[in-house]
XYZ file of C-alpha atoms in Angstrom:
480
model
C 25.685 -9.485 -13.432
C 22.251 -10.965 -14.164
C 19.526 -10.946 -11.483
C 16.234 -12.847 -11.848
C 13.311 -11.273 -9.966
C 9.997 -13.077 -9.427
C 7.173 -10.540 -9.267
C 6.474 -7.273 -11.119
C 4.740 -5.377 -8.344
C 6.200 -2.170 -6.951
C 8.852 -4.068 -4.972
C 10.069 -6.143 -7.927
C 10.047 -3.253 -10.391
C 11.719 -0.950 -7.879
C 14.419 -3.524 -7.241
C 15.011 -3.938 -10.974
C 15.046 -0.176 -11.552
C 17.724 0.428 -8.933
C 19.734 -2.577 -10.065
C 19.895 -1.190 -13.605
C 21.036 2.140 -12.143
C 23.848 0.229 -10.449
C 24.909 -1.532 -13.643
C 23.217 -4.911 -13.171
C 20.996 -6.701 -15.690
C 17.680 -7.767 -14.133
C 14.999 -9.976 -15.635
C 11.615 -9.513 -13.970
C 9.144 -12.395 -14.212
C 5.453 -11.697 -13.571
C 2.911 -14.509 -13.325
C -0.042 -12.455 -14.583
C -0.584 -10.535 -17.807
C -0.626 -7.203 -15.968
C 2.024 -5.233 -14.106
C 1.702 -3.871 -10.606
C 0.916 -6.699 -8.191
C -1.163 -5.087 -5.441
C -1.492 -1.884 -7.507
C -2.590 -3.639 -10.708
C -5.408 -2.171 -12.808
C -7.476 -3.353 -15.758
C -9.669 -1.833 -18.458
C -13.179 -3.161 -18.921
C -15.062 -3.520 -22.209
C -16.106 0.148 -22.014
C -12.536 1.350 -21.649
C -12.988 2.235 -17.960
C -10.257 1.406 -15.459
C -10.759 -0.547 -12.253
C -8.016 -1.197 -9.713
C -6.969 -3.549 -6.927
C -7.206 -0.727 -4.402
C -7.698 2.970 -3.790
C -4.121 4.116 -4.275
C -3.153 7.436 -2.727
C 0.306 8.903 -2.269
C 1.376 10.847 0.820
C 3.834 13.661 1.313
C 5.540 11.432 3.884
C 6.549 8.934 1.172
C 10.139 10.074 0.427
C 11.242 7.056 -1.599
C 8.107 7.023 -3.726
C 8.427 10.753 -4.432
C 12.100 10.313 -5.251
C 11.192 7.514 -7.653
C 8.722 9.774 -9.473
C 11.437 12.413 -9.737
C 14.030 9.955 -11.041
C 11.582 8.695 -13.670
C 10.684 12.244 -14.699
C 6.968 11.755 -14.011
C 6.402 14.058 -11.014
C 3.681 15.886 -12.927
C 1.539 12.725 -12.837
C 0.873 13.221 -9.127
C -2.224 15.353 -8.572
C -1.802 16.921 -5.126
C -4.972 17.729 -3.237
C -5.789 20.340 -0.617
C -4.069 19.458 2.664
C -7.085 18.354 4.643
C -8.648 15.235 6.131
C -12.373 14.845 5.488
C -14.606 12.571 7.558
C -18.242 11.660 7.021
C -20.456 12.234 10.040
C -22.724 9.191 10.471
C -24.724 11.004 13.124
C -25.460 13.710 10.525
C -25.929 11.772 7.262
C -24.604 13.521 4.182
C -22.385 15.968 6.105
C -18.599 16.190 6.498
C -16.129 17.212 9.156
C -12.776 18.632 8.051
C -9.327 18.906 9.541
C -7.734 21.656 7.431
C -3.964 21.987 7.755
C -2.836 25.639 7.527
C 0.440 26.790 5.971
C 2.470 26.387 9.158
C 5.518 24.259 10.049
C 4.914 20.775 11.454
C 3.618 19.851 13.961
C 1.887 23.207 14.467
C -0.189 22.803 11.303
C -1.562 19.523 12.642
C -2.282 21.024 16.042
C -4.109 23.914 14.386
C -6.140 21.482 12.259
C -7.316 19.701 15.402
C -8.040 22.857 17.383
C -10.079 24.385 14.557
C -12.331 21.331 14.198
C -15.435 21.976 16.286
C -18.115 19.812 14.677
C -16.422 16.454 15.275
C -14.389 16.987 18.448
C -15.326 18.647 21.713
C -12.570 20.346 23.718
C -12.267 17.400 26.057
C -11.861 15.080 23.086
C -9.224 17.381 21.572
C -7.221 17.043 24.758
C -7.652 13.266 24.649
C -6.531 13.227 21.011
C -3.438 15.218 21.958
C -2.616 12.535 24.530
C -2.548 10.035 21.705
C -0.458 12.183 19.378
C 2.233 13.601 21.654
C 3.974 10.280 22.463
C 4.190 9.424 18.763
C 5.857 12.764 18.038
C 8.129 13.186 21.049
C 9.200 9.803 22.375
C 11.072 8.583 19.305
C 11.123 5.495 17.116
C 12.526 3.251 19.847
C 9.423 3.880 21.903
C 7.169 3.393 18.883
C 8.847 0.052 18.144
C 8.192 -1.079 21.719
C 4.415 -0.732 21.253
C 4.139 -3.705 18.887
C 2.994 -5.840 21.816
C -0.267 -3.865 22.108
C -3.262 -3.377 19.897
C -3.930 0.275 19.193
C -7.104 0.091 21.285
C -5.089 -1.171 24.249
C -2.514 1.556 23.798
C -5.169 4.281 23.585
C -6.702 3.133 26.859
C -3.268 3.280 28.499
C -3.039 6.929 27.411
C -6.482 7.722 28.791
C -8.023 8.251 25.358
C -11.751 7.528 25.383
C -13.897 5.413 23.111
C -15.430 8.433 21.375
C -12.081 9.540 19.954
C -11.212 5.977 18.983
C -14.555 5.489 17.268
C -14.537 8.901 15.657
C -11.044 9.056 14.216
C -8.876 6.021 14.781
C -11.180 3.320 13.435
C -11.068 5.111 10.095
C -7.294 5.515 10.352
C -6.689 1.844 11.231
C -8.858 0.572 8.392
C -7.197 2.892 5.889
C -3.691 1.776 6.911
C -4.121 -1.994 7.261
C -7.820 -2.730 6.585
C -8.484 -3.902 10.150
C -9.938 -2.261 13.271
C -8.027 -0.652 16.191
C -8.738 -3.639 18.439
C -6.787 -5.833 15.991
C -4.046 -3.627 14.547
C -0.677 -3.245 16.255
C -0.189 0.105 17.986
C 3.136 0.277 16.157
C 1.368 0.837 12.831
C -0.744 3.812 13.877
C 2.049 5.402 15.898
C 4.526 5.027 13.032
C 2.081 6.651 10.637
C 1.266 9.469 13.072
C 4.948 10.062 13.669
C 5.765 10.337 9.969
C 2.651 12.304 9.002
C 2.803 14.838 11.823
C 6.542 15.490 11.840
C 6.516 16.743 8.244
C 4.648 19.826 7.082
C 3.018 18.042 4.134
C 3.316 14.521 5.488
C -0.415 13.781 5.493
C -1.209 15.610 2.256
C -2.437 13.192 -0.411
C -2.016 12.935 -4.145
C -3.762 10.787 -6.741
C -2.207 9.551 -9.958
C -3.566 11.115 -13.134
C -4.413 7.643 -14.455
C -4.054 3.968 -13.639
C -0.998 2.803 -11.631
C -0.283 0.148 -14.257
C 0.174 2.676 -17.060
C 1.232 5.820 -15.222
C 3.719 4.368 -12.713
C 4.595 0.756 -13.506
C 5.113 1.195 -17.245
C 7.642 4.049 -16.818
C 9.592 1.765 -14.488
C 9.557 -0.958 -17.143
C 10.696 1.541 -19.778
C 13.551 2.621 -17.497
C 14.593 -0.998 -16.903
C 14.452 -2.132 -20.525
C 16.235 0.990 -21.816
C 19.206 -0.063 -19.683
C 19.313 -3.667 -20.840
C 16.932 -5.314 -18.388
C 13.851 -7.399 -19.207
C 10.302 -7.563 -17.873
C 8.184 -10.577 -18.833
C 4.492 -11.023 -18.060
C 2.658 -14.365 -18.236
C 5.732 -15.952 -16.677
C 4.541 -17.675 -13.466
C 7.175 -19.146 -11.188
C 6.583 -22.887 -10.934
C 9.501 -23.907 -8.737
C 12.734 -22.652 -7.237
C 15.287 -25.331 -8.108
C 18.309 -25.725 -5.855
C 21.932 -26.749 -6.082
C 23.248 -29.416 -3.716
C 24.451 -26.744 -1.270
C 20.933 -25.265 -1.029
C 21.617 -22.204 -3.162
C 19.354 -21.362 -6.096
C 20.145 -23.185 -9.314
C 17.410 -21.596 -11.418
C 13.824 -20.385 -11.563
C 11.510 -22.815 -13.356
C 8.778 -20.884 -15.174
C 5.527 -22.650 -15.932
C 4.717 -22.921 -19.619
C 1.299 -21.535 -20.565
C -1.040 -22.482 -23.412
C 0.643 -25.841 -23.986
C 4.188 -24.440 -24.044
C 7.030 -26.178 -22.253
C 8.329 -24.978 -18.917
C 11.225 -22.529 -19.152
C 14.414 -22.483 -17.104
C 15.676 -19.017 -16.148
C 19.214 -18.863 -14.836
C 20.985 -15.892 -13.308
C 23.832 -14.987 -10.980
C 21.425 -13.895 -8.246
C 17.718 -14.398 -7.527
C 15.077 -12.266 -5.820
C 11.563 -13.079 -4.657
C 9.366 -9.990 -4.950
C 6.242 -12.102 -4.511
C 3.806 -11.536 -1.654
C 4.607 -13.305 1.589
C 1.706 -15.748 1.116
C 2.953 -16.815 -2.316
C 6.537 -16.958 -1.079
C 5.535 -19.398 1.651
C 3.933 -21.673 -0.954
C 6.982 -21.494 -3.234
C 9.561 -22.220 -0.518
C 11.717 -25.239 -1.429
C 11.304 -28.007 1.136
C 14.990 -27.796 2.047
C 14.615 -24.156 3.093
C 11.602 -24.837 5.290
C 13.942 -26.270 7.920
C 15.672 -22.891 8.248
C 14.506 -20.635 11.102
C 14.755 -17.557 8.862
C 12.070 -18.905 6.532
C 10.034 -20.548 9.294
C 9.317 -17.073 10.694
C 7.354 -16.274 7.561
C 4.581 -18.471 8.964
C 3.840 -15.627 11.370
C 2.858 -13.334 8.488
C -0.318 -13.502 6.437
C -1.874 -11.145 3.930
C -4.996 -9.274 4.977
C -8.142 -9.720 2.827
C -9.244 -6.572 0.973
C -12.194 -5.774 -1.267
C -12.154 -2.796 -3.627
C -15.423 -1.614 -5.153
C -16.020 0.627 -8.190
C -19.451 2.139 -8.758
C -20.512 4.216 -11.764
C -23.622 6.390 -11.291
C -25.829 8.383 -13.614
C -25.114 11.673 -11.819
C -22.650 13.513 -9.616
C -22.902 12.409 -5.988
C -20.219 14.787 -4.716
C -17.845 17.444 -6.023
C -15.175 16.768 -3.375
C -11.757 16.316 -4.965
C -9.970 14.455 -2.180
C -9.797 11.279 -0.108
C -12.733 10.750 2.256
C -12.989 8.701 5.440
C -16.430 7.118 5.500
C -16.578 6.190 9.224
C -19.052 3.475 8.248
C -19.018 -0.051 9.616
C -18.132 -1.694 6.307
C -16.285 0.956 4.336
C -12.977 2.589 5.271
C -11.973 5.217 2.709
C -13.346 6.260 -0.654
C -13.022 8.871 -3.362
C -15.000 10.064 -6.332
C -12.422 9.228 -8.982
C -14.300 11.332 -11.538
C -13.065 14.311 -9.468
C -9.674 13.146 -8.222
C -8.149 11.495 -11.310
C -7.570 13.244 -14.643
C -8.041 10.150 -16.816
C -11.193 9.083 -14.945
C -12.690 12.602 -15.016
C -16.370 13.082 -15.803
C -18.160 16.389 -15.110
C -21.610 14.789 -15.127
C -21.283 11.379 -13.461
C -19.554 9.934 -10.410
C -17.329 6.897 -10.218
C -16.866 6.011 -6.583
C -13.960 3.813 -5.576
C -14.412 2.399 -2.090
C -12.391 0.125 0.183
C -14.545 -2.495 1.916
C -12.893 -3.240 5.260
C -12.531 -5.218 7.393
C -13.184 -7.811 4.707
C -12.431 -11.108 6.468
C -16.131 -11.918 6.901
C -16.993 -10.814 3.355
C -14.159 -12.027 1.124
C -15.956 -15.300 0.331
C -19.385 -13.743 -0.171
C -20.845 -13.122 -3.600
C -20.446 -9.858 -5.492
C -24.189 -9.367 -5.201
C -24.084 -9.558 -1.383
C -21.114 -7.170 -1.214
C -22.745 -4.731 -3.624
C -26.025 -4.770 -1.710
C -24.274 -4.035 1.599
C -22.260 -1.233 -0.006
C -25.344 0.454 -1.436
C -26.971 0.407 1.999
C -23.937 2.255 3.362
C -24.102 4.755 0.506
C -27.668 5.648 1.447
C -26.196 7.018 4.678
C -23.261 8.734 2.995
C -25.387 10.346 0.260
C -28.997 10.456 1.528
C -29.887 13.307 -0.798
C -29.173 11.108 -3.824
C -30.780 7.851 -2.702
C -34.048 9.046 -1.288
C -37.032 10.701 -2.892
C -38.673 9.960 -6.195
C -35.562 10.049 -8.382
C -32.717 8.137 -6.668
C -29.283 7.845 -8.245
C -29.024 4.949 -10.679
C -26.099 2.537 -10.577
C -24.889 2.093 -14.163
C -22.280 -0.605 -13.580
C -19.845 -1.890 -10.998
C -16.665 -3.884 -10.477
C -15.743 -5.755 -7.309
C -12.070 -6.688 -6.952
C -11.233 -9.199 -4.227
C -7.690 -9.618 -2.913
C -7.744 -12.518 -0.426
C -4.152 -11.801 0.638
C -3.017 -8.197 0.373
C -0.336 -6.525 2.537
C 0.608 -8.461 5.670
C -1.872 -8.276 8.540
C -0.140 -6.025 11.060
C -1.389 -7.471 14.335
C 0.642 -7.200 17.579
C 3.872 -9.174 17.547
C 4.275 -9.310 13.760
C 7.458 -7.265 13.717
C 9.549 -10.190 14.923
C 8.452 -12.246 11.921
C 9.361 -9.692 9.256
C 12.543 -10.809 7.451
C 15.465 -8.788 6.185
C 16.031 -8.460 2.457
C 19.180 -10.584 2.820
C 18.502 -14.277 3.407
C 20.757 -17.111 4.628
C 20.884 -18.344 1.014
C 23.968 -16.868 -0.619
C 22.378 -16.008 -3.971
C 18.782 -15.357 -2.918
C 17.146 -12.140 -1.668
C 13.675 -10.936 -0.695
C 11.766 -7.789 -1.631
C 8.274 -6.748 -0.594
C 6.606 -4.451 1.901
C 6.445 -7.334 4.394
C 10.258 -7.327 4.622
C 11.808 -5.161 7.315
C 11.710 -1.455 6.505
C 10.151 1.481 8.366
C 7.123 2.073 6.128
C 5.329 -1.197 6.950
C 2.787 -2.609 4.457
C 2.392 0.253 1.985
C 3.330 1.356 -1.519
C 6.184 3.340 0.012
C 7.287 0.229 1.905
C 7.257 -1.834 -1.290
C 9.360 0.708 -3.208
C 11.819 1.088 -0.343
C 12.137 -2.680 0.074
C 13.080 -3.054 -3.586
C 15.654 -0.309 -3.243
C 17.103 -1.910 -0.105
C 17.350 -5.249 -1.903
C 19.287 -3.625 -4.752
C 21.582 -1.940 -2.229
C 22.146 -5.240 -0.413
C 23.042 -6.994 -3.674
C 25.459 -4.215 -4.555
C 27.034 -4.194 -1.101
C 27.617 -7.934 -1.281
C 29.181 -7.565 -4.727
C 31.606 -4.946 -3.404
C 32.453 -7.124 -0.413
C 33.209 -10.088 -2.649
C 35.255 -7.872 -4.958
C 37.455 -6.785 -2.057
C 38.222 -10.406 -1.160
C 38.824 -11.438 -4.777
C 41.758 -10.750 -7.025
C 39.418 -10.338 -9.969
C 38.791 -6.762 -11.157
C 35.222 -5.505 -10.832
C 33.350 -2.545 -12.221
C 32.737 0.427 -9.941
C 29.067 0.648 -8.986
C 27.527 3.746 -7.455
C 25.281 3.112 -4.435
C 21.599 3.984 -4.670
C 20.238 6.661 -2.365
C 17.782 5.715 0.352
C 15.431 8.691 0.601
C 14.241 7.533 3.994
C 17.657 8.286 5.489
C 19.129 10.762 3.006
């Protein structure tokens, strides 16, 4: 059975990978000349990589880790020391650490909090515990019920003060959804806390040993094509053409460089495009359907990713860092954290500029200038004096619509992977799955779409007299 998939991000490639494992023949169609979608990366004229975002992998990502194992590329994940490192704006150039000892969860997390004395006073530790205990003990049903509150509102209900919110949770909110606690749904933070704290290594991070495009996406393509599938770049979806009954007739692919448009037909069709693109591509006939109308409640959050190459080492820290600055959320010195980007003499900082809604339309020069001002606080020893660090080059990557903006009430707008259209499915981290807008959510959504397609095929086989091949179900690591 042939399945056409629009979009070669993690969701589309994951869907295709699991479909090939089930015996289907997918064809993945990507509009750009690069794989990866929201994890895409490019090489500049010097051979240096720059990416759409600062991509880190967590121990609490079961489906992503299972995917690495299935592809035989587990060694490409570079696991870092299990710690969370925060800049201290009140003490420029210094760090506060939450080191997780080798204890079972959640005791390792409790120990990490209790042993931190330079960022949290005892009263604040007690307040922090008030915010963590409900996430760990009251279950997912309770967590789901908090989608009607912002995280700031929820913290106040728990008696957690502004100092703890400002000190820890602003950084956490911006790293998870690129917005502040007074905007983000409490559901997002509580879900993350629940998953990170319930597993011994849940919050431990890993970096890829190279770019996501080459080190993760390409192995997925190799897996797909080795089993008879196809992956085509420079194949932008122009229109979803329908049959009279409203089902999909074909995907019309826009011809580039003077070529004619191409018709791609299949037995089934999947959109693995972002929710913002999907809304634009919706056929007018489908817009009358309540299922698709709900997509109007979802919108991608703007994100800016900044890469800065300097003439010297600014830090030797080999891990993710939380900046706690007004404009930056998280950053890393990729010359330390990533094997392919390694440089013993010079730093390449990759920083996430968030919230970005007021900056996404500003010039690169304005964004760069504001970032360098923040860096003077993060690294005062390198930007003061007679010999300040010299910026050698930079790249600014703007994504006007990234993962869906997870504000209160968004859960009710997130669709299932199965649509009312008999031969059309959705994949993407915005679709309903427990890992929200993340790389793990994208991979899981693709897997769930493949499972839904396979389940429907089995159901139809049972009601048909025609023989059908036996297909083995994919494993969902989130529930296995």
